[in-house]
GROMACS .gro file of C-alpha atoms in nm:
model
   80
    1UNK     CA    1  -0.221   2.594   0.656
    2UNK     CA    2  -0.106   2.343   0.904
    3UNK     CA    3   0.097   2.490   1.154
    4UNK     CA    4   0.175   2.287   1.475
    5UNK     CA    5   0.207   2.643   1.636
    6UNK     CA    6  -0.191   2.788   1.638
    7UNK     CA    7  -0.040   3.128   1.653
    8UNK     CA    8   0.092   3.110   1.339
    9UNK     CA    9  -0.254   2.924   1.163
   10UNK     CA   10  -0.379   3.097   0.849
   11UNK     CA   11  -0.763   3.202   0.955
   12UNK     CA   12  -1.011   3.013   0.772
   13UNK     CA   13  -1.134   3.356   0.578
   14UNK     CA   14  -0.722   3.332   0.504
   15UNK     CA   15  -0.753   2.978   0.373
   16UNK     CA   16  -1.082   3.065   0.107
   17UNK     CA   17  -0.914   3.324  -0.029
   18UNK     CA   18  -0.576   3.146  -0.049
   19UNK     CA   19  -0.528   3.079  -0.467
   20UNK     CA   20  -0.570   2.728  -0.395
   21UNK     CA   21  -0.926   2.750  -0.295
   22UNK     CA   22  -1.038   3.079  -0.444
   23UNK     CA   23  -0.952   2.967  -0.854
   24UNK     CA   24  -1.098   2.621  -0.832
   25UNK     CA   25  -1.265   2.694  -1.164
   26UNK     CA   26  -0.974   2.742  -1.320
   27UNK     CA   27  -0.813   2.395  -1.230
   28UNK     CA   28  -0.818   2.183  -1.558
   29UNK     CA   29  -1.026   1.875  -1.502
   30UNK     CA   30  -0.847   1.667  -1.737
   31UNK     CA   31  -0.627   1.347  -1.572
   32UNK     CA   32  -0.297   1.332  -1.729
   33UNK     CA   33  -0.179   0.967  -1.934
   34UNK     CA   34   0.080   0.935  -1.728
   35UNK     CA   35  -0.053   0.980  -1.361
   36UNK     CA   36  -0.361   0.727  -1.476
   37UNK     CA   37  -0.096   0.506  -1.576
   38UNK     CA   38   0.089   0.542  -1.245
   39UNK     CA   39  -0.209   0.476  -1.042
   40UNK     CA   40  -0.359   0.136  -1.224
   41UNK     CA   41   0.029  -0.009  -1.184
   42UNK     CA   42   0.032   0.094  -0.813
   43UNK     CA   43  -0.317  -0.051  -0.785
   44UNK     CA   44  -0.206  -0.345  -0.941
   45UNK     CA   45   0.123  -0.396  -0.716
   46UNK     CA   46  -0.147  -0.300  -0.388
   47UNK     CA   47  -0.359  -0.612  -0.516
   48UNK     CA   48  -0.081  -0.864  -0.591
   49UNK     CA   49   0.076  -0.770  -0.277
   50UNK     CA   50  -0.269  -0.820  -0.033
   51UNK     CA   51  -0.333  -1.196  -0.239
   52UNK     CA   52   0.031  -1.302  -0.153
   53UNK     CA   53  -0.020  -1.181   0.236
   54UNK     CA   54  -0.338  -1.363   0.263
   55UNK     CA   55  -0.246  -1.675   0.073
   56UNK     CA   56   0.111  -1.658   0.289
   57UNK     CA   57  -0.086  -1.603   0.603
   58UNK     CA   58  -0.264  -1.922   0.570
   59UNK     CA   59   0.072  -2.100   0.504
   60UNK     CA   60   0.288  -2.309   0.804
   61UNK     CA   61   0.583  -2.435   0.817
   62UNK     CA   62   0.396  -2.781   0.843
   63UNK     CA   63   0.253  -2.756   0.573
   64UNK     CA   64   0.530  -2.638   0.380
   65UNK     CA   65   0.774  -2.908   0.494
   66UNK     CA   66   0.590  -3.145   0.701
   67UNK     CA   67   0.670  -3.200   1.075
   68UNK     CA   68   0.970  -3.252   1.220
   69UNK     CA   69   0.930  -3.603   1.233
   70UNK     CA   70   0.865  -3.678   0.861
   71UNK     CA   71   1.166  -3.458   0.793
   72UNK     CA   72   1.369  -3.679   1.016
   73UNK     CA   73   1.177  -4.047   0.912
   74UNK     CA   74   1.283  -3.935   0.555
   75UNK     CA   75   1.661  -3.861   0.636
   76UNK     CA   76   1.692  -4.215   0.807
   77UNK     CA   77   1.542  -4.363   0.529
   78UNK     CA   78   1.709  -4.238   0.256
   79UNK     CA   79   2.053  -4.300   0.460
   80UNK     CA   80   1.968  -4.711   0.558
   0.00000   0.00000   0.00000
């Protein structure tokens, strides 16, 4: 249905009476356990992993391990 060539394009009259279209009715409706299953862990992982990015994006490397200058006030201090 989606051929880079246009040439070689099904028509859209082609397309509605392609299986896929035409026999919608008979497409069970019912979700399988295992694909809901699938989708709440992926949604899960997509939520865990957008909190961690915006809690890591408001994170420096000051504020992680101070400046520069309390790193190096705390060496000299702990060697004296």
């Amino acid at each position: 249905m989606l051929a880079p060539n246009p040439k070689k394009r099904l028509t859209i009259q082609d397309v509605l009476a392609h299986p896929w279209m035409s026999d919608r009715e008979k497409v069970h409706r019912t979700h399988l356990p295992e694909t809901v299953e699938s989708l709440k862990v992926f949604n899960s992982k997509r939520k865990l992993k957008a909190a961690v990015q915006s809690i890591a994006g408001g994170i420096t490397a000051d504020s992680m391990f101070g400046t520069d200058t309390d790193i190096i006030f705390y060496y000299e201090k702990e060697t004296a």
